[in-house]
Short mmCIF file of C-alpha atoms and ligand atoms in Angstrom, two decimals:
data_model
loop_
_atom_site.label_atom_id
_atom_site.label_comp_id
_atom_site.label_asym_id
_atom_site.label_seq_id
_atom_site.Cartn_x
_atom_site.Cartn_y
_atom_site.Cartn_z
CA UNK A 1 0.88 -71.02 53.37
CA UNK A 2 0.66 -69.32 56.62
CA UNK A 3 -0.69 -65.86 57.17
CA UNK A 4 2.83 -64.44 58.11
CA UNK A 5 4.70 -66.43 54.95
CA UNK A 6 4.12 -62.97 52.97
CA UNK A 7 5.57 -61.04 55.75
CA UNK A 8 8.93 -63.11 55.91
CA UNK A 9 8.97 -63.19 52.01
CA UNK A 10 8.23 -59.44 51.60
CA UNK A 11 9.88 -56.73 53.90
CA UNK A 12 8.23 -53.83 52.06
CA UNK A 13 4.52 -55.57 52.68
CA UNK A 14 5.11 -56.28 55.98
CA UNK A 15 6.52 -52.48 56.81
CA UNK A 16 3.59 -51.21 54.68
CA UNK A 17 1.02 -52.84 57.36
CA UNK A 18 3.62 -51.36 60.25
CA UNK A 19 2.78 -47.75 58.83
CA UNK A 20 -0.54 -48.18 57.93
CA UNK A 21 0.18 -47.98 54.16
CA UNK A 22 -2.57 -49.58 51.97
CA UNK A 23 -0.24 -50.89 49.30
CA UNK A 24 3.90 -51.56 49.37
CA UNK A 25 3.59 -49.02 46.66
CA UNK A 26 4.15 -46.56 49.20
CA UNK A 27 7.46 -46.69 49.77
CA UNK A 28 8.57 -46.49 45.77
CA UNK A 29 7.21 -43.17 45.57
CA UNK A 30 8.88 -42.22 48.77
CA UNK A 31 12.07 -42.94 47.54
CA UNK A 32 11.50 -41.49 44.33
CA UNK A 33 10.68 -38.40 46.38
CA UNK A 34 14.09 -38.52 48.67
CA UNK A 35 15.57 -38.78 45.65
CA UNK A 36 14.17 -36.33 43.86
CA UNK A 37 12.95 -33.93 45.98
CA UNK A 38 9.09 -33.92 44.56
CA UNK A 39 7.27 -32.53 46.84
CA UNK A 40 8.73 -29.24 47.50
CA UNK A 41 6.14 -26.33 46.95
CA UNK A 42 3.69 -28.62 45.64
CA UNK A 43 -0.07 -27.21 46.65
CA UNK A 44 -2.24 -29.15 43.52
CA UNK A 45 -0.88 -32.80 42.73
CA UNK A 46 -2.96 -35.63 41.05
CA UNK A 47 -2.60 -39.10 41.39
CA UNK A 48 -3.26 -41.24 38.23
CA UNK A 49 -4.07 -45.19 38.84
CA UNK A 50 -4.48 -44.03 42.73
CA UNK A 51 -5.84 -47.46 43.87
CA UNK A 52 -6.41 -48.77 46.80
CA UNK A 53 -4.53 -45.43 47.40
CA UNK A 54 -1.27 -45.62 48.87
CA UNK A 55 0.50 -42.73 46.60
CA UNK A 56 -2.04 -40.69 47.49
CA UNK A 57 -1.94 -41.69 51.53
CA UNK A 58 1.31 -40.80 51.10
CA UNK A 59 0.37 -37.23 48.87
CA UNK A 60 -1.60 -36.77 51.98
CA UNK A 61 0.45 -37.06 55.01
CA UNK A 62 3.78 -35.16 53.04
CA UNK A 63 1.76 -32.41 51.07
CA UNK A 64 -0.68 -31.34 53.74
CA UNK A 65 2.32 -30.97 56.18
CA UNK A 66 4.37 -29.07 54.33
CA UNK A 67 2.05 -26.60 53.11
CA UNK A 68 -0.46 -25.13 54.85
CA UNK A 69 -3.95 -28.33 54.70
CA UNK A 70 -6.04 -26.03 53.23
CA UNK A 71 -4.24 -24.64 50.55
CA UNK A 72 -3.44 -27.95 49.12
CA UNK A 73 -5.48 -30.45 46.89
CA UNK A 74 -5.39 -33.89 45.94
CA UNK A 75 -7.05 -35.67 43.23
CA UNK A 76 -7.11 -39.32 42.61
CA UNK A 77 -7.87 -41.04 39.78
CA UNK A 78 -8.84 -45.00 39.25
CA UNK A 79 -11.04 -47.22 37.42
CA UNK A 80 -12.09 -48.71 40.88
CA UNK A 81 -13.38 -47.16 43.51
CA UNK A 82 -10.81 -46.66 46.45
CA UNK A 83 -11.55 -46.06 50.48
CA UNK A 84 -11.96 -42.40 51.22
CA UNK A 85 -8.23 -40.65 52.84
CA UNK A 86 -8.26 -36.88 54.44
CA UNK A 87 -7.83 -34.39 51.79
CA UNK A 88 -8.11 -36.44 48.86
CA UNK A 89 -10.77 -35.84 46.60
CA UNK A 90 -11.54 -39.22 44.45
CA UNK A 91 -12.83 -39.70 40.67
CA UNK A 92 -14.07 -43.15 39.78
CA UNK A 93 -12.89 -42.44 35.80
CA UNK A 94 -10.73 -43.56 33.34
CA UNK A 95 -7.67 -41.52 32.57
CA UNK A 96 -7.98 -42.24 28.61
CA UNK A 97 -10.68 -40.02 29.06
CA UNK A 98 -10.87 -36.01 28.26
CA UNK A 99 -13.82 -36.14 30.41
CA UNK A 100 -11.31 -37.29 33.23
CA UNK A 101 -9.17 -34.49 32.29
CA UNK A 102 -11.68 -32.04 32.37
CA UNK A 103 -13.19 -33.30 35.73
CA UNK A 104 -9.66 -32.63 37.37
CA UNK A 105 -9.37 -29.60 36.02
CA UNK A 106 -13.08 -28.64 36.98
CA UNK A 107 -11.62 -29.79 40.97
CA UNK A 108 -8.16 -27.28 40.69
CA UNK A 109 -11.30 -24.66 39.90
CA UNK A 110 -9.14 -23.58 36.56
CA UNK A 111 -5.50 -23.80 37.80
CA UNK A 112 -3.29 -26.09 36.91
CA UNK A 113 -1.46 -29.15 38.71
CA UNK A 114 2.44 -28.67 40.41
CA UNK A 115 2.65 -32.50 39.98
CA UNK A 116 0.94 -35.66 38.60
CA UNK A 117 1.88 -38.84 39.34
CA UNK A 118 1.02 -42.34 38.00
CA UNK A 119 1.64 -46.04 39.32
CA UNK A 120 -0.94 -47.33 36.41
CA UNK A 121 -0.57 -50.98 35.48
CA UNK A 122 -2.63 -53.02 33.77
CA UNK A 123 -3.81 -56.08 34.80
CA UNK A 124 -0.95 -58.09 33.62
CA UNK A 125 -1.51 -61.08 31.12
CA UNK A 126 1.86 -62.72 31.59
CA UNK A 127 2.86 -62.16 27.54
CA UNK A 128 4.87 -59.69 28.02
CA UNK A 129 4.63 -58.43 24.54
CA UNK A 130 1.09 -57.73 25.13
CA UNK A 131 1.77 -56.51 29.03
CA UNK A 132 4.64 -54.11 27.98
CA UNK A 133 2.47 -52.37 24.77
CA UNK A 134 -0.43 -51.73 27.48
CA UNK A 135 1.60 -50.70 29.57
CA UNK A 136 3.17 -48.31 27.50
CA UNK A 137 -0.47 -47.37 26.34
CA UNK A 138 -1.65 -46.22 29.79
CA UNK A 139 1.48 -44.53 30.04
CA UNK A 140 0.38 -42.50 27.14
CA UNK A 141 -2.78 -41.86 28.52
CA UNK A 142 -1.48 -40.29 31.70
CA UNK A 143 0.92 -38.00 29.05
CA UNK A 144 -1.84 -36.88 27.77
CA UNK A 145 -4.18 -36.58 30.57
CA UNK A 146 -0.89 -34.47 32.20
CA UNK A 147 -0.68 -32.08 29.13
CA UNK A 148 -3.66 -30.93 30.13
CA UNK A 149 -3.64 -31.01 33.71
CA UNK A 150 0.30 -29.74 34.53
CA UNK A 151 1.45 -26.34 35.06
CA UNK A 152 4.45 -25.37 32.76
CA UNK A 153 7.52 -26.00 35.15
CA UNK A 154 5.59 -28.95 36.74
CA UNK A 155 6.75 -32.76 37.28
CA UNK A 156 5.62 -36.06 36.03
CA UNK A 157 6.48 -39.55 37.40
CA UNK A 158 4.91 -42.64 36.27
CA UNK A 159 5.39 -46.49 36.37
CA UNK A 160 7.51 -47.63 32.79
CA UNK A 161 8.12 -51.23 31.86
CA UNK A 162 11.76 -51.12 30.62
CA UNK A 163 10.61 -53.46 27.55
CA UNK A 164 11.79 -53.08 24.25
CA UNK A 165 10.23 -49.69 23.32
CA UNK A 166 10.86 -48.44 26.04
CA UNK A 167 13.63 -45.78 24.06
CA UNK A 168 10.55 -44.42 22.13
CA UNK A 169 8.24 -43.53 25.11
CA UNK A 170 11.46 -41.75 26.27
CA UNK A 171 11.79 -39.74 23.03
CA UNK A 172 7.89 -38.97 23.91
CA UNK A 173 8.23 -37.66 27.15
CA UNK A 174 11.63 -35.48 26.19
CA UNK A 175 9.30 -33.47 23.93
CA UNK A 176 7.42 -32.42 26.65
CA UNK A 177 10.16 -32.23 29.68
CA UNK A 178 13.59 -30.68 29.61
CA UNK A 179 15.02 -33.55 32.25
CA UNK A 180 13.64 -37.50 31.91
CA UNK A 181 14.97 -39.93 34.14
CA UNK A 182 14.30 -43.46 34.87
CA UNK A 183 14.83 -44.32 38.28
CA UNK A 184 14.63 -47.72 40.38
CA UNK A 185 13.75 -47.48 43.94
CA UNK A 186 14.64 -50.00 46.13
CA UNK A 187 11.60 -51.11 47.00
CA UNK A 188 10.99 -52.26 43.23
CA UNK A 189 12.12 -55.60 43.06
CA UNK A 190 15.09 -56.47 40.96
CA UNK A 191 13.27 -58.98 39.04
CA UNK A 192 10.72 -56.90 37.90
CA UNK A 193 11.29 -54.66 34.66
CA UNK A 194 9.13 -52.13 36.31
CA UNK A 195 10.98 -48.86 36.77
CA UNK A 196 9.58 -45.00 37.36
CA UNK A 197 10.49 -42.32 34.55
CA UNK A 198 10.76 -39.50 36.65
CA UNK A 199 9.80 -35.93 34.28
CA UNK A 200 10.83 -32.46 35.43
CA UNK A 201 10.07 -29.28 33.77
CA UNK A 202 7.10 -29.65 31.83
CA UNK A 203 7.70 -27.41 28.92
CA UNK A 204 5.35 -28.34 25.88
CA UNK A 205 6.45 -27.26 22.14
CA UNK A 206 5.44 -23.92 21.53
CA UNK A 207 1.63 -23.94 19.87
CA UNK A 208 1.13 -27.52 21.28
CA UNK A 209 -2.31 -27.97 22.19
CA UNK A 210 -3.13 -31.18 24.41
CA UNK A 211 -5.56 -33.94 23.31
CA UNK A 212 -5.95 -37.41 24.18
CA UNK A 213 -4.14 -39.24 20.87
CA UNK A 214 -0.91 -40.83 21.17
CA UNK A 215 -0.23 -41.76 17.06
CA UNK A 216 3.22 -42.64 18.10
CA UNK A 217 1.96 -46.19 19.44
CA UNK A 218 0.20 -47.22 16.95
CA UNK A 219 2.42 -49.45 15.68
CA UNK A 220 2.09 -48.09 12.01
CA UNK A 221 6.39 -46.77 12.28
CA UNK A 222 8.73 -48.80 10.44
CA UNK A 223 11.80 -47.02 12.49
CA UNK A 224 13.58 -48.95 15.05
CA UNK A 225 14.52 -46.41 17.54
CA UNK A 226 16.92 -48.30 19.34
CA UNK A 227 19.27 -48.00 16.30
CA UNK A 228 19.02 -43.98 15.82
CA UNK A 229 22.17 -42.31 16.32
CA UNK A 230 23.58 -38.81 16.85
CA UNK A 231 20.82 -35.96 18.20
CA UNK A 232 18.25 -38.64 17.21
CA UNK A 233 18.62 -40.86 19.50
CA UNK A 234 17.37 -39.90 23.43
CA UNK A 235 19.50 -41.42 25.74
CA UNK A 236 18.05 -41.04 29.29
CA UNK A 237 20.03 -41.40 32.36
CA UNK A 238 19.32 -44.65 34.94
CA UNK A 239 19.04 -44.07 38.31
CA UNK A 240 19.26 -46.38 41.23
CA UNK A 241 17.44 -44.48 43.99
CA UNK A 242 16.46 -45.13 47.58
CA UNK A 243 19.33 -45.06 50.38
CA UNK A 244 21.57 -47.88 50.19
CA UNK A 245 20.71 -49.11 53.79
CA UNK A 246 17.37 -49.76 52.41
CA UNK A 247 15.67 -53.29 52.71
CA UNK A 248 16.22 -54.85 49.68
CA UNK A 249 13.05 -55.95 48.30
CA UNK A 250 14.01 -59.07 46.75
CA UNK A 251 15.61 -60.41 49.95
CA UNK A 252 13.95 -62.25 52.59
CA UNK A 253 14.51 -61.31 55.79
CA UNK A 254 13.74 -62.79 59.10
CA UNK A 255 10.32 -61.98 60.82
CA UNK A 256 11.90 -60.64 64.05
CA UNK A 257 13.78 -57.68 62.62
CA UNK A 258 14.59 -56.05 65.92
CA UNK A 259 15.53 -58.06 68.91
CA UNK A 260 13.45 -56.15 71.41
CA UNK A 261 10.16 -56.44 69.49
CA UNK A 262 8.25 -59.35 69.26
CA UNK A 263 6.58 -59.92 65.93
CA UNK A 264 3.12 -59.38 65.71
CA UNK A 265 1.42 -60.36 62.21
CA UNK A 266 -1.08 -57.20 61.23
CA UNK A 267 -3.78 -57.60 58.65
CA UNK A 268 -3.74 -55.16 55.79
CA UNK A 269 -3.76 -51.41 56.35
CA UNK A 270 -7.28 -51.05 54.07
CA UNK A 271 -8.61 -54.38 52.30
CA UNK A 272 -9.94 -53.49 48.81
CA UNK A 273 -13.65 -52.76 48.76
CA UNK A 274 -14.65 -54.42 45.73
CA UNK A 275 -12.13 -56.62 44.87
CA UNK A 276 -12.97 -58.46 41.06
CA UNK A 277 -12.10 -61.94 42.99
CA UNK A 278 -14.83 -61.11 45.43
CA UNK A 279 -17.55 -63.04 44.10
CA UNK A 280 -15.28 -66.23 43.18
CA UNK A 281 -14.56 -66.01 46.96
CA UNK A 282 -17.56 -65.83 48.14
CA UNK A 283 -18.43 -68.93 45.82
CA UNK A 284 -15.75 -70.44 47.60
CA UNK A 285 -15.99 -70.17 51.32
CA UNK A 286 -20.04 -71.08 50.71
CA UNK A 287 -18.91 -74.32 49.15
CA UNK A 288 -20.76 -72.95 45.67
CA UNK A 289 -18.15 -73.63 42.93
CA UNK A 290 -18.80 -76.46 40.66
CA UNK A 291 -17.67 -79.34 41.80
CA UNK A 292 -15.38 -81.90 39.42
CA UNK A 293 -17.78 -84.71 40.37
CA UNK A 294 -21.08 -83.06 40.05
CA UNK A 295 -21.14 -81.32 36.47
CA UNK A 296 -24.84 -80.77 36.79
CA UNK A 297 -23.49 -78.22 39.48
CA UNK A 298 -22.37 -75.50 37.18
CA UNK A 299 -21.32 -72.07 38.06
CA UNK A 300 -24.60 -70.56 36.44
CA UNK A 301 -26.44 -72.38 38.65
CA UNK A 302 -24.64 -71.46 41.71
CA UNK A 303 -24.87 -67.29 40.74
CA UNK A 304 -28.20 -67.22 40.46
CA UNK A 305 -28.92 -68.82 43.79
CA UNK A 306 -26.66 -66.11 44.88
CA UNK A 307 -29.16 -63.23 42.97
CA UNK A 308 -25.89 -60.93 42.01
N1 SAM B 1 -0.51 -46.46 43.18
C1 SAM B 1 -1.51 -47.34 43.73
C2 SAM B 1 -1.27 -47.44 45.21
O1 SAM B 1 -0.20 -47.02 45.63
O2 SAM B 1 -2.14 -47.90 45.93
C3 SAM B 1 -1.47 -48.70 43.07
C4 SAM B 1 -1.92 -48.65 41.64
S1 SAM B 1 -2.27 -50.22 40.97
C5 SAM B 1 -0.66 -50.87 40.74
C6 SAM B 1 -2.75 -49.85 39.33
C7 SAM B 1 -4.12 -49.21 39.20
O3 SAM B 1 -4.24 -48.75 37.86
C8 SAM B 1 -5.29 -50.15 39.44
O4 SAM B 1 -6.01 -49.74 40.57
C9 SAM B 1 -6.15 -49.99 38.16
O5 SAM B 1 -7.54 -49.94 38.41
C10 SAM B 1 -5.65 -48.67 37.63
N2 SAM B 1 -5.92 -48.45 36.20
C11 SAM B 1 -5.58 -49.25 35.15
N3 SAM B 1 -6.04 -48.71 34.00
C12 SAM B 1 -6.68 -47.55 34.31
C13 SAM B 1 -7.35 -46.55 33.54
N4 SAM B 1 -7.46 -46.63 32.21
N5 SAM B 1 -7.89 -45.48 34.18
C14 SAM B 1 -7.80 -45.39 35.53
N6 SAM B 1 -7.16 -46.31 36.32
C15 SAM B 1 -6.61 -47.37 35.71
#
């Protein structure tokens, strides 16, 4: 497959590289914002999931425009640990964490967040029992995490799979927000039951005081909340966002998009800096892996040569 195959096949990686965005994530959350106007007045926003960091590149370059640099802070969240970006302060952590909680709070010196946001996803098994329930895990987590983090009045968006609970983490989030939406930005692909739930208001029952349980998924219900009716059952709106003279990400679309620029393959905007697959490619371009043909050549063998 050649190096500019991706390009052709994906419109959203290949503009991504254009604008020096480190992920095609980018543009999801910047349609969710034209959409939804997020980033209006927001001075204190965290970033859940944050790498290799393109919600929070683009956190950077919108926040620290609109209000004054100084004023405003960004903290990003991941497991991994992400390339540095101006005016984002990282946290190598896990957001199922209080610590993690406590360690953004510790950065807003006491106040609280205008907005958190989340693009979490696990890495994805391909049962998508299994992917959906950990996905709607970590979407739990950042709840919680947010509960503690969010200023009353303050927005939440994060990455839903639109799998068969999906009506339940809904009734979740209503408890906490007086407006949930689930929006689709063009840049998700079609074929993907990845969507955004979009959380405005953050107004917590009164006497609700956050921690990091979420009982709810637990699995230990017998109600199927698809078939409540009446004031039971949360029906949240769907929303198709992104202008309609978007690209549309699961089109391909030739590599020359305008006629008076030549195409010009770009390599990735920030190449992760320690990728899981890195030592299985080192193993690789050295010639290391075992071999079908030579069993006594087994992988063991090959990573202690290598000392890592
Ligand atoms: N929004 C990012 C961007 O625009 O560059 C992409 C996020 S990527 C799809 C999902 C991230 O979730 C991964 O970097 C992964 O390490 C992170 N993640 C998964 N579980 C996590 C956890 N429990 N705590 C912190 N980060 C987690």
């Amino acid at each position: 497959m050649g190096r500019s195959s991706k390009d052709k096949r994906d419109i959203y990686y290949r503009l991504a590289k254009e604008e020096g965005w480190r992920a095609r994530s980018a543009f999801k959350l910047l349609q969710l914002d034209e959409e939804f106007n997020l980033f209006k007045g927001v001075r204190r926003a965290v970033d859940l999931c944050a790498a290799p960091g393109s919600w929070s590149q683009v956190l950077s370059r919108k926040l620290r425009v609109k209000e004054s640099s100084e004023e405003v802070k960004i903290v990003a969240v991941d497991l991994q640990a992400m390339a540095p970006l101006p005016g984002v302060t990282q946290i190598q952590g896990d957001i199922t964490k209080i610590s993690t909680a406590q360690e953004i709070i510790r950065h807003f010196e006491g106040q609280a967040a205008d907005l958190v946001v989340c693009d979490g996803a696990p890495d994805v098994t391909g049962l998508h029992d299994v992917d959906e329930y950990i996905q709607a895990q970590l979407l739990l987590a950042a709840l919680n995490i947010t509960t503690h983090v969010l200023k009353p009045g303050g927005n939440f968006v994060a990455k839903i799979f639109r799998g068969k609970d999906v009506t339940l983490l809904y009734s979740q989030l209503k408890i906490f927000f007086s407006t949930v939406t689930c929006a689709k930005p063009r840049s998700s692909r079609n074929s993907s039951i990845e969507a955004f739930v979009v959380c405005q208001n953050y107004s917590p029952p009164e006497g609700y005081v956050p921690n990091m349980s979420n009982p709810l998924l637990d699995h230990s219900y017998d109600v199927d909340f698809n078939q409540l009716e009446g004031p039971n059952r949360i029906i949240v709106p769907f929303l198709a966002c992104g202008d309609l003279s978007a690209f549309d990400s699961d089109r391909t679309y030739p590599l020359q998009l305008d006629s008076n620029k030549e195409y010009e393959y770009l390599p990735p905007t920030q190449p992760p800096i320690r990728p899981p697959y890195q030592q299985a490619c080192h193993l690789r371009k050295n010639n290391l892996l075992a071999k079908e043909d030579s069993p006594s050549a087994p992988l063991e063998g090959a990573l202690s040569t290598m000392n890592l």
